[in-house]
Coordinates of C-alpha atoms in Angstrom, one line a residue:
Chain A
X3 CA -21.9 10.8 8.4
X4 CA -24.8 12.8 7.0
X5 CA -27.8 14.2 9.0
X6 CA -31.0 15.2 6.8
X7 CA -32.4 18.1 7.0
X8 CA -32.7 21.4 5.1
X9 CA -30.6 23.4 7.2
X10 CA -27.4 21.2 6.7
X11 CA -28.4 21.0 3.3
X12 CA -28.5 24.8 3.0
X13 CA -25.1 25.2 4.4
X14 CA -23.0 23.4 1.9
X15 CA -21.1 25.8 -0.2
X16 CA -21.6 25.6 -4.0
X17 CA -18.0 26.1 -4.5
X18 CA -17.5 22.5 -3.0
X19 CA -20.2 21.1 -4.8
X20 CA -19.1 22.6 -8.1
X21 CA -15.6 21.2 -7.6
X22 CA -16.9 18.0 -6.9
X23 CA -19.0 17.7 -10.0
X24 CA -16.1 19.1 -12.1
X25 CA -13.8 16.3 -10.7
X26 CA -16.4 13.7 -11.5
X27 CA -17.0 14.6 -14.8
X28 CA -13.0 14.6 -15.6
X29 CA -13.0 11.0 -14.0
X30 CA -16.0 9.9 -16.2
X31 CA -14.2 11.6 -19.3
X32 CA -11.1 9.4 -18.6
X33 CA -13.2 6.3 -18.2
X34 CA -14.9 7.0 -21.7
X35 CA -11.8 7.5 -22.9
X36 CA -10.3 4.3 -21.5
X37 CA -13.6 2.3 -22.6
X38 CA -13.2 3.5 -26.5
X39 CA -9.5 3.2 -26.2
X40 CA -9.2 0.3 -28.6
X41 CA -11.7 2.1 -31.1
X42 CA -9.7 5.5 -30.8
X43 CA -6.1 3.9 -31.4
X44 CA -4.7 5.1 -34.6
X45 CA -2.9 2.0 -35.3
X46 CA -3.0 -1.7 -34.1
X47 CA -1.8 -1.8 -30.7
X48 CA -0.5 -5.4 -31.0
X49 CA 1.1 -4.9 -34.7
X50 CA 4.5 -5.4 -34.5
X51 CA 6.8 -4.1 -37.2
X52 CA 10.7 -4.3 -36.8
X53 CA 11.4 -2.0 -39.3
X54 CA 9.7 0.6 -37.3
X55 CA 11.2 -0.1 -34.0
X56 CA 11.9 2.8 -31.5
X57 CA 11.0 5.5 -33.6
X58 CA 10.8 8.8 -31.7
X59 CA 7.7 10.7 -31.8
X60 CA 6.4 11.8 -35.2
X61 CA 3.3 13.0 -36.9
X62 CA 2.7 9.2 -37.9
X63 CA 3.4 7.9 -34.4
X64 CA 2.7 10.8 -32.0
X65 CA 4.0 8.9 -28.9
X66 CA 6.8 7.1 -31.1
X67 CA 7.2 3.4 -31.4
X68 CA 8.5 0.5 -28.8
X69 CA 11.1 -2.0 -29.6
X70 CA 8.8 -4.1 -31.7
X71 CA 7.8 -1.2 -33.8
X72 CA 4.2 -0.9 -32.1
X73 CA 2.5 2.4 -32.0
X74 CA 2.9 3.6 -28.4
X75 CA -0.1 6.0 -28.8
X76 CA -2.3 3.0 -29.5
X77 CA -1.0 1.0 -26.8
X78 CA -1.4 3.6 -24.2
X79 CA -5.2 4.0 -25.2
X80 CA -5.4 0.4 -25.4
X81 CA -3.7 -0.2 -22.2
X82 CA -6.2 2.5 -20.3
X83 CA -8.9 -0.5 -19.8
X84 CA -6.6 -2.7 -18.5
X85 CA -5.3 -0.5 -16.0
X86 CA -8.2 1.6 -14.9
X87 CA -11.1 -0.9 -14.7
X88 CA -9.1 -3.6 -13.2
X89 CA -8.5 -1.0 -10.5
X90 CA -11.9 -0.4 -10.2
X91 CA -13.0 -3.9 -10.1
X92 CA -10.7 -4.5 -7.2
X93 CA -11.9 -1.1 -5.2
X94 CA -15.7 -2.4 -5.7
X95 CA -14.8 -5.8 -4.6
X96 CA -12.9 -4.8 -1.4
X97 CA -15.3 -2.0 -0.6
X98 CA -18.3 -4.4 -0.4
X99 CA -16.4 -7.3 1.1
X100 CA -14.7 -5.2 3.8
X101 CA -18.1 -3.6 4.4
X102 CA -19.8 -6.5 5.1
X103 CA -17.1 -7.5 7.5
X104 CA -17.0 -4.5 9.3
X105 CA -20.9 -4.2 9.8
X106 CA -21.0 -7.6 11.0
X107 CA -17.9 -6.7 13.7
X108 CA -19.4 -3.3 14.7
X109 CA -23.3 -4.4 14.9
X110 CA -23.2 -7.8 16.3
X111 CA -20.1 -6.9 18.5
X112 CA -18.9 -9.7 21.1
X113 CA -16.7 -12.6 20.0
X114 CA -17.7 -12.0 16.4
X115 CA -16.3 -8.3 16.7
X116 CA -13.1 -9.9 18.4
X117 CA -12.5 -12.5 15.8
X118 CA -12.9 -10.3 12.8
X119 CA -11.0 -7.6 14.0
X120 CA -8.0 -9.8 15.1
X121 CA -8.3 -11.1 11.7
X122 CA -7.9 -7.8 10.1
X123 CA -4.9 -7.0 12.4
X124 CA -3.0 -9.9 11.1
X125 CA -3.4 -8.8 7.5
X126 CA -2.8 -5.3 8.3
X127 CA 0.3 -6.6 10.1
X128 CA 1.8 -7.6 6.8
X129 CA 3.6 -4.7 4.8
X130 CA 0.7 -4.5 2.2
X131 CA 2.8 -4.4 -0.8
X132 CA 4.9 -7.3 0.1
X133 CA 2.0 -9.1 0.6
X134 CA 0.8 -8.3 -2.7
X135 CA 4.1 -9.5 -4.2
X136 CA 4.0 -12.8 -2.1
X137 CA 0.6 -13.8 -3.0
X138 CA 1.1 -12.8 -6.8
X139 CA 4.2 -14.7 -6.6
X140 CA 2.6 -18.0 -5.2
X141 CA -0.2 -17.8 -7.4
X142 CA 1.8 -17.3 -10.6
X143 CA 1.8 -14.4 -12.8
X144 CA -1.6 -13.3 -14.6
X145 CA -4.1 -10.3 -14.2
X146 CA -6.6 -12.5 -12.5
X147 CA -3.9 -13.3 -9.9
X148 CA -2.6 -9.8 -9.2
X149 CA -6.0 -8.8 -8.6
X150 CA -6.6 -11.1 -6.1
X151 CA -3.4 -10.0 -4.3
X152 CA -4.5 -6.6 -4.4
X153 CA -7.6 -7.3 -2.9
X154 CA -6.0 -9.0 0.1
X155 CA -4.0 -5.9 0.6
X156 CA -6.9 -3.5 0.2
X157 CA -9.8 -4.7 2.0
X158 CA -8.9 -4.1 5.6
X159 CA -9.2 -0.3 5.4
X160 CA -13.1 -0.7 4.6
X161 CA -13.7 -3.2 7.2
X162 CA -12.1 -1.1 10.0
X163 CA -13.8 2.1 8.6
X164 CA -17.3 0.4 8.4
X165 CA -16.8 -1.3 12.0
X166 CA -16.0 2.5 13.3
X167 CA -19.2 3.9 11.4
X168 CA -21.2 1.1 12.6
X169 CA -20.4 1.3 16.3
X170 CA -21.0 5.1 16.3
X171 CA -24.4 4.8 14.2
X172 CA -25.5 1.8 16.6
X173 CA -25.9 4.4 19.4
X174 CA -27.7 7.0 17.5
X175 CA -31.2 8.0 19.2
X176 CA -33.3 7.1 16.0
X177 CA -31.5 3.3 15.8
X178 CA -32.7 3.0 19.4
X179 CA -36.0 4.4 18.5
X180 CA -36.4 2.0 15.5
X181 CA -35.2 -1.0 17.8
X182 CA -38.0 0.1 20.1
X183 CA -40.6 0.1 17.6
X184 CA -39.7 -3.4 17.0
X185 CA -37.2 -3.1 14.0
X186 CA -35.7 -6.5 13.2
X187 CA -31.8 -6.6 13.2
X188 CA -32.0 -6.9 9.4
X189 CA -34.1 -4.1 8.7
X190 CA -31.9 -1.6 11.1
X191 CA -28.9 -2.8 9.2
X192 CA -30.2 -2.6 5.6
X193 CA -32.7 0.6 6.3
X194 CA -31.0 2.5 8.6
X195 CA -27.2 1.8 9.3
X196 CA -26.0 1.0 5.8
X197 CA -27.7 3.9 3.9
X198 CA -26.1 6.3 6.4
X199 CA -22.5 4.6 5.7
X200 CA -22.7 4.7 1.8
X201 CA -21.3 8.1 1.4
X202 CA -18.3 7.9 3.8
X203 CA -17.5 4.5 2.2
X204 CA -17.8 5.6 -1.3
X205 CA -15.5 8.7 -0.8
X206 CA -12.9 6.5 0.7
X207 CA -13.3 3.9 -2.2
X208 CA -12.7 6.9 -4.6
X209 CA -9.5 8.3 -2.9
X210 CA -8.4 4.4 -3.0
X211 CA -8.6 3.9 -6.7
X212 CA -5.4 5.9 -7.5
X213 CA -3.5 3.6 -4.9
X214 CA -4.6 0.9 -6.4
X215 CA -4.0 1.9 -9.8
X216 CA -0.3 2.6 -8.7
X217 CA -0.1 -0.9 -7.0
X218 CA -1.3 -3.0 -10.0
X219 CA 1.1 -0.9 -12.2
X220 CA 4.0 -1.8 -9.6
X221 CA 3.0 -5.7 -9.7
X222 CA 3.0 -5.7 -13.6
X223 CA 6.0 -3.6 -13.7
X224 CA 7.8 -6.4 -11.5
X225 CA 6.3 -9.0 -13.7
X226 CA 3.6 -10.3 -11.5
X227 CA 0.6 -8.6 -13.3
X228 CA -0.6 -8.6 -16.9
X229 CA 1.5 -10.9 -19.0
X230 CA 3.2 -9.8 -22.6
X231 CA 2.2 -9.0 -25.0
X232 CA -1.1 -7.4 -23.3
X233 CA -1.0 -3.9 -23.3
X234 CA -0.8 -2.4 -19.6
X235 CA 0.9 0.6 -18.4
X236 CA 3.0 -0.7 -15.9
X237 CA 4.4 -3.7 -18.2
X238 CA 5.0 -1.2 -21.0
X239 CA 7.3 0.8 -18.4
X240 CA 9.0 -2.5 -17.5
X241 CA 9.5 -3.3 -21.0
X242 CA 11.0 0.2 -22.0
X243 CA 13.6 -0.1 -19.4
X244 CA 16.2 -1.7 -21.4
X245 CA 15.6 1.2 -23.9
X246 CA 15.9 4.0 -21.4
X247 CA 19.3 5.4 -22.9
X248 CA 18.3 5.3 -26.6
X249 CA 14.3 5.6 -26.3
X250 CA 12.9 7.4 -22.9
X251 CA 9.5 8.0 -24.6
X252 CA 8.9 4.3 -24.0
X253 CA 8.8 5.1 -20.5
X254 CA 7.7 8.6 -20.6
X255 CA 4.3 8.0 -22.3
X256 CA 2.8 5.2 -20.2
X257 CA 4.1 7.1 -17.1
X258 CA 2.3 10.0 -18.0
X259 CA -1.1 8.2 -18.7
X260 CA -0.7 6.8 -15.3
X261 CA 0.2 10.0 -13.4
X262 CA -2.8 11.8 -15.1
X263 CA -5.2 9.0 -14.0
X264 CA -4.0 8.8 -10.4
X265 CA -4.2 12.7 -10.1
X266 CA -7.7 12.8 -11.6
X267 CA -9.1 10.1 -9.1
X268 CA -7.0 11.6 -6.0
X269 CA -8.6 15.1 -6.8
X270 CA -12.0 13.6 -7.2
X271 CA -11.4 11.8 -4.0
X272 CA -10.4 15.0 -2.1
X273 CA -13.1 17.0 -3.4
X274 CA -15.7 14.1 -2.2
X275 CA -14.4 14.4 1.1
X276 CA -14.4 18.1 1.4
X277 CA -18.0 18.0 0.0
X278 CA -18.9 15.7 2.7
X279 CA -17.2 17.5 5.5
X280 CA -19.1 21.0 4.3
X281 CA -22.3 18.9 4.3
X282 CA -22.1 17.8 7.9
Chain B
X11 CA 3.0 -0.9 34.2
X12 CA 3.3 -4.5 34.2
X13 CA -0.3 -4.9 33.2
X14 CA 0.1 -2.6 30.4
X15 CA 3.3 -4.8 29.2
X16 CA 1.4 -8.2 29.5
X17 CA -1.6 -6.9 27.5
X18 CA 0.6 -5.5 24.7
X19 CA 2.8 -8.6 24.6
X20 CA -0.5 -11.1 24.6
X21 CA -1.6 -9.0 21.2
X22 CA 1.7 -9.4 20.1
X23 CA 1.9 -13.1 20.4
X24 CA -1.5 -13.4 18.9
X25 CA -0.6 -11.4 15.8
X26 CA 2.6 -13.2 15.5
X27 CA 0.8 -16.6 15.6
X28 CA -1.4 -15.3 12.9
X29 CA 1.4 -13.9 10.6
X30 CA 3.1 -16.9 10.8
X31 CA 0.2 -19.2 10.1
X32 CA -0.9 -17.2 7.3
X33 CA 2.6 -17.1 5.7
X34 CA 2.6 -20.6 6.2
X35 CA -0.8 -21.1 4.2
X36 CA 0.6 -19.3 1.3
X37 CA 2.2 -22.7 0.0
X38 CA -1.4 -23.8 -0.6
X39 CA -1.7 -20.9 -3.0
X40 CA 0.7 -22.2 -5.5
X41 CA -0.6 -24.3 -7.9
X42 CA 2.3 -26.6 -8.0
X43 CA 3.0 -29.6 -5.9
X44 CA 5.9 -29.9 -3.6
X45 CA 6.4 -33.4 -4.2
X46 CA 6.1 -33.3 -7.5
X47 CA 8.9 -30.5 -7.9
X48 CA 11.1 -32.8 -5.7
X49 CA 10.5 -35.7 -8.0
X50 CA 11.4 -33.5 -11.1
X51 CA 14.5 -32.2 -9.4
X52 CA 16.1 -35.6 -9.2
X53 CA 14.9 -36.2 -12.6
X54 CA 12.4 -39.0 -11.7
X55 CA 9.1 -39.5 -13.8
X56 CA 6.4 -38.8 -11.1
X57 CA 4.2 -41.5 -11.1
X58 CA 0.9 -41.3 -8.6
X59 CA 2.8 -44.2 -6.5
X60 CA 6.2 -42.3 -6.4
X61 CA 4.2 -39.0 -5.5
X62 CA 2.4 -40.5 -2.6
X63 CA 5.4 -42.0 -1.5
X64 CA 7.3 -38.8 -1.5
X65 CA 4.5 -36.8 0.3
X66 CA 5.2 -39.4 2.9
X67 CA 8.7 -38.9 2.8
X68 CA 8.5 -35.1 3.3
X69 CA 5.7 -35.3 5.7
X70 CA 3.0 -33.7 3.5
X71 CA 0.6 -35.9 4.5
X72 CA 0.4 -35.0 8.2
X73 CA -2.2 -33.0 9.8
X74 CA -2.2 -29.4 9.1
X75 CA -1.3 -27.9 12.5
X76 CA 1.5 -30.5 13.0
X77 CA 3.3 -29.2 9.6
X78 CA 2.6 -25.6 10.9
X79 CA 4.2 -26.2 14.2
X80 CA 7.0 -27.9 12.6
X81 CA 7.5 -25.1 10.2
X82 CA 7.2 -22.7 13.0
X83 CA 9.9 -24.3 15.2
X84 CA 12.3 -24.2 12.3
X85 CA 11.6 -20.8 11.5
X86 CA 12.6 -19.6 14.8
X87 CA 16.0 -21.6 15.0
X88 CA 16.7 -20.5 11.6
X89 CA 16.1 -23.9 9.9
X90 CA 13.5 -22.9 6.9
X91 CA 14.5 -25.5 4.4
X92 CA 16.7 -25.2 1.1
X93 CA 16.4 -23.0 -1.5
X94 CA 14.8 -25.1 -4.5
X95 CA 16.9 -22.9 -7.1
X96 CA 20.5 -23.8 -5.5
X97 CA 19.9 -26.2 -2.6
X98 CA 21.3 -23.1 -0.4
X99 CA 19.9 -23.1 3.1
X100 CA 17.0 -20.3 2.9
X101 CA 18.2 -18.7 6.4
X102 CA 21.6 -18.4 4.6
X103 CA 20.1 -16.9 1.3
X104 CA 18.1 -14.1 3.2
X105 CA 21.3 -13.2 5.5
X106 CA 23.3 -12.6 2.7
X107 CA 20.5 -10.4 1.2
X108 CA 19.9 -8.5 4.3
X109 CA 22.6 -5.9 4.6
X110 CA 21.8 -3.9 1.4
X111 CA 18.3 -3.9 2.2
X112 CA 18.6 -2.8 5.8
X113 CA 21.3 -0.2 4.6
X114 CA 18.6 1.3 2.1
X115 CA 15.9 1.3 4.6
X116 CA 17.7 2.9 7.3
X117 CA 19.0 5.5 5.5
X118 CA 16.0 6.4 3.5
X119 CA 14.3 6.5 6.9
X120 CA 16.4 8.8 8.3
X121 CA 16.4 11.1 5.3
X122 CA 12.5 11.2 5.3
X123 CA 12.6 12.0 9.1
X124 CA 15.3 14.8 8.3
X125 CA 13.2 16.3 5.5
X126 CA 9.5 15.9 6.7
X127 CA 9.7 16.8 10.2
X128 CA 10.9 20.6 9.7
X129 CA 8.9 20.9 6.5
X130 CA 5.9 19.7 8.1
X131 CA 6.1 21.4 11.5
X132 CA 6.7 24.9 9.3
X133 CA 3.6 24.3 7.0
X134 CA 1.8 23.6 9.9
X135 CA 2.8 26.7 11.8
X136 CA 2.8 29.1 8.9
X137 CA -0.5 27.7 7.0
X138 CA -1.6 28.8 3.8
X139 CA 1.6 30.9 3.1
X140 CA 4.1 30.3 0.2
X141 CA 6.1 27.7 1.5
X142 CA 3.0 25.5 2.5
X143 CA 1.3 26.0 -0.8
X144 CA 4.6 25.0 -2.5
X145 CA 5.1 22.0 -0.4
X146 CA 1.3 21.0 -0.9
X147 CA 1.9 21.0 -4.5
X148 CA 5.1 19.2 -4.6
X149 CA 3.5 16.4 -2.2
X150 CA 0.4 15.9 -4.4
X151 CA 2.8 15.6 -7.2
X152 CA 5.3 13.2 -6.1
X153 CA 2.5 10.8 -4.4
X154 CA 0.8 10.3 -7.7
X155 CA 4.1 9.4 -9.3
X156 CA 4.8 5.8 -9.3
X157 CA 8.0 5.2 -7.8
X158 CA 9.4 3.0 -10.4
X159 CA 9.1 6.0 -12.9
X160 CA 10.7 8.4 -10.3
X161 CA 14.0 5.6 -10.0
X162 CA 13.8 5.3 -14.0
X163 CA 13.7 9.3 -14.6
X164 CA 16.5 9.6 -11.9
X165 CA 18.4 7.1 -13.8
X166 CA 17.7 8.7 -16.9
X167 CA 18.7 12.4 -16.0
X168 CA 21.6 11.5 -13.6
X169 CA 23.2 8.4 -15.0
X170 CA 22.4 8.8 -19.1
X171 CA 22.3 12.4 -19.5
X172 CA 24.5 14.0 -16.6
X173 CA 26.7 11.2 -16.2
X174 CA 26.9 11.6 -12.2
X175 CA 26.5 8.1 -11.6
X176 CA 27.0 4.5 -13.1
X177 CA 23.7 2.9 -14.6
X178 CA 24.5 -0.4 -12.6
X179 CA 25.2 0.1 -8.7
X180 CA 28.4 1.3 -7.9
X181 CA 29.8 -0.9 -5.1
X182 CA 30.0 1.3 -1.7
X183 CA 28.1 4.2 -0.4
X184 CA 27.8 6.1 -4.0
X185 CA 25.5 3.2 -5.2
X186 CA 23.0 4.1 -2.5
X187 CA 22.7 7.6 -3.2
X188 CA 19.9 7.4 -6.0
X189 CA 18.0 4.5 -4.5
X190 CA 17.7 6.5 -1.1
X191 CA 16.8 9.7 -2.9
X192 CA 14.1 7.7 -4.6
X193 CA 12.6 6.0 -2.0
X194 CA 12.6 8.9 0.3
X195 CA 11.2 11.2 -2.0
X196 CA 8.1 9.0 -2.5
X197 CA 7.4 8.3 1.2
X198 CA 8.3 12.1 2.3
X199 CA 5.6 13.2 0.0
X200 CA 3.1 11.3 2.3
X201 CA 4.7 11.9 5.5
X202 CA 4.9 15.8 5.5
X203 CA 1.3 15.9 4.8
X204 CA 0.8 13.6 7.9
X205 CA 3.0 15.7 10.1
X206 CA 1.5 18.8 8.9
X207 CA -2.1 17.3 9.8
X208 CA -1.1 16.3 13.5
X209 CA 0.6 19.8 14.3
X210 CA -2.2 21.6 12.8
X211 CA -4.6 19.6 14.9
X212 CA -2.5 20.3 18.0
X213 CA -2.1 23.9 17.1
X214 CA -6.1 24.3 17.2
X215 CA -6.5 22.6 20.6
X216 CA -7.8 25.0 23.3
X217 CA -4.9 25.0 25.6
X218 CA -2.7 26.6 22.9
X219 CA -5.1 29.7 22.7
X220 CA -4.8 29.8 26.7
X221 CA -1.0 29.9 26.6
X222 CA -1.2 32.2 24.2
X223 CA -3.2 34.5 26.5
X224 CA -0.8 33.9 29.3
X225 CA 1.8 35.6 27.3
X226 CA 3.9 32.0 26.6
X227 CA 5.9 33.0 23.6
X228 CA 5.2 31.2 20.4
X229 CA 8.6 29.3 20.4
X230 CA 7.9 28.0 23.8
X231 CA 4.3 27.0 22.6
X232 CA 5.6 25.1 19.4
X233 CA 8.6 23.3 21.3
X234 CA 7.7 22.9 24.6
X235 CA 3.8 21.9 24.1
X236 CA 2.8 21.2 20.7
X237 CA 5.9 19.1 19.9
X238 CA 5.6 17.3 22.8
X239 CA 2.2 16.0 22.1
X240 CA 2.5 15.7 18.7
X241 CA 5.4 13.2 19.3
X242 CA 3.4 10.3 19.8
X243 CA 1.0 10.1 16.4
X244 CA 4.2 11.2 14.5
X245 CA 6.2 8.1 15.8
X246 CA 3.3 5.9 15.3
X247 CA 3.1 7.2 11.6
X248 CA 6.8 6.6 11.1
X249 CA 6.2 3.0 12.3
X250 CA 3.5 2.4 9.8
X251 CA 5.4 4.0 6.9
X252 CA 8.2 1.5 7.2
X253 CA 5.6 -0.8 5.2
X254 CA 5.6 1.0 2.3
X255 CA 9.2 1.6 2.5
X256 CA 10.0 -2.2 2.5
X257 CA 7.6 -2.4 -0.1
X258 CA 9.4 0.3 -2.1
X259 CA 12.5 -1.8 -1.6
X260 CA 11.3 -4.4 -4.0
X261 CA 11.0 -2.0 -6.9
X262 CA 13.8 0.2 -6.2
X263 CA 16.2 -2.8 -5.7
X264 CA 15.2 -4.3 -8.9
X265 CA 15.8 -0.9 -10.8
X266 CA 18.9 -0.1 -9.4
X267 CA 20.4 -4.0 -9.2
X268 CA 21.0 -3.9 -5.5
X269 CA 21.3 -7.4 -4.2
X270 CA 18.9 -7.1 -1.3
X271 CA 15.8 -8.8 -0.2
X272 CA 13.7 -7.6 -2.7
X273 CA 15.7 -8.7 -5.6
X274 CA 16.1 -12.1 -4.0
X275 CA 12.2 -12.4 -3.5
X276 CA 11.8 -11.6 -7.3
X277 CA 14.4 -14.2 -8.4
X278 CA 12.6 -16.7 -5.9
X279 CA 9.2 -15.8 -7.8
X280 CA 10.9 -16.2 -11.3
X281 CA 12.1 -19.3 -10.1
X282 CA 9.2 -20.8 -8.2
X283 CA 11.3 -20.9 -5.3
X284 CA 8.5 -21.3 -2.8
X285 CA 10.7 -21.7 0.5
X286 CA 12.6 -18.4 -0.2
X287 CA 9.5 -16.8 -1.0
X288 CA 7.9 -17.9 2.3
X289 CA 11.0 -17.1 4.3
X290 CA 11.2 -13.6 2.8
X291 CA 7.4 -12.7 3.5
X292 CA 7.5 -13.9 7.0
X293 CA 10.7 -12.1 8.1
X294 CA 9.4 -8.8 6.3
X295 CA 6.2 -9.3 8.5
X296 CA 7.8 -9.8 11.6
X297 CA 10.4 -7.2 11.2
X298 CA 7.6 -4.9 10.6
X299 CA 5.7 -6.1 13.6
X300 CA 8.6 -5.9 15.9
X301 CA 9.0 -2.3 15.0
X302 CA 5.4 -1.2 15.6
X303 CA 5.6 -3.2 18.6
X304 CA 8.4 -1.2 20.0
X305 CA 6.6 2.2 18.9
X306 CA 3.8 0.9 20.8
X307 CA 5.6 0.1 24.0
X308 CA 7.4 3.5 23.9
X309 CA 3.7 5.1 24.1
X310 CA 3.8 3.8 27.7
X311 CA 7.2 5.1 28.4
X312 CA 6.5 8.4 27.1
X313 CA 3.1 9.0 27.9
X314 CA 1.9 7.9 31.4
X315 CA -1.8 8.2 30.5
X316 CA -1.7 5.4 28.1
X317 CA -0.2 3.2 30.6
X318 CA -2.9 3.9 33.2
X319 CA -5.8 4.0 30.7
X320 CA -4.6 0.6 29.9
X321 CA -4.4 -0.8 33.6
X322 CA -8.0 0.0 34.1

């Protein structure tokens, strides 16, 4: 929670601000790379040529080729948008939805709160990845279904966080003052409570992106996400399994791309959290 | 104590109903019609009339709550229908696949606790030293790696390159070495940080300062006070971490070809064998629920404050 005031602002150590800006720039660079991936690819990521199958990394194919002779570098670049932007979409949807649920529960209280919180408890009572596997399995494979199942798995965090923040903010003197001044419930929620929650929710969302990327790749790896022949990192790794002994690069490079992305988002999340704590 | 138990039991029942109802409604997510599947299996061309008749026979036309009640009583008596793949009872399919998953989970949990507790406590006790820094780097590293990559890397290094293990799971204990190592490594990365955080918070409490001022030895402070008070949160976190452990088994069993529940579930998904998928989800969720319920109850046993707080 941020209290506005010059003195609190002044206390922010420039180091934590600089670190956050650095991390955000790196994340933006990664996203730009993902958006431009298709155009940067040296070869057509979908063009198979069996005579070039399972070539080790070389000057022509820096990451080598897969079992159908497709250029792995091009596929890793093309797959970035499927992996990263899907994860971003999931986090965007669940954070908005969860915040709405949590706000309603925390601010309205009473039976609404009871009912909504019991619902989140039921969802949390499922081992999360197993819930995603089951939902994706019931719906059938496909990227859209995988994203839906991830949303079912991730929204509870935001509902609980938003509820606890709303409960705390509700008791703040300035909210009570606003109420005394005759502000409507809607005004209080939209003008006072929501803006004060945004920074915490945002930091949580950024720290979650790495996990969502990993879960999505996990689903694709199990054959429950993106379908072949799409380029997606989890699916590429799954494809490479059969060639583990002869062509380990099929697994290595998509995994490396996953790892770098997850680390970058995690670092950004941590930097944001530190920055927020300093600011408090 | 009785009121504490009753309250916990009420919550347990409520969540039990929620979980089973949600698992039951999962069927409605599937795009295919069970009556149609049934007809296709017998080789009859489905007409609208036949479909309607089959729905009636299978009881699909009855009200939702009645069907849920039937399904629930079947679940509790072990009659969960038959698998659409091979006609075996679902309960039998699940029971057959249970032992490997149970061994995998129990062994991995034991390794996680054995590795994480000492390391987490040491890092909290001597923060920002070489060990703490090294452990922090490693936990960051491993928690950003997908577990399936770890598993494949382990296969590549230890089976393909070094030849220590066979690529296909060996029968007996040897087949479990790599799966357990992979599962516990990913989870330890998370758990060590949690243990460190819990112990650090406890160490920064005022009473620790007081105990030091009174000349209580560091060892006694750590073992008699800090660990005793950290036990509950550490136990809760272990209960919660069971969820990611169970989720991890689906991937690890699949890679190391262990014939456990996770693998069964994936086979069921590929074959659109809905009763088995449903049985898998609901029993996994119930196992997780029971473990966390027991952890919750042990709170009351270990810490009398929780009991009294609840009795108010």
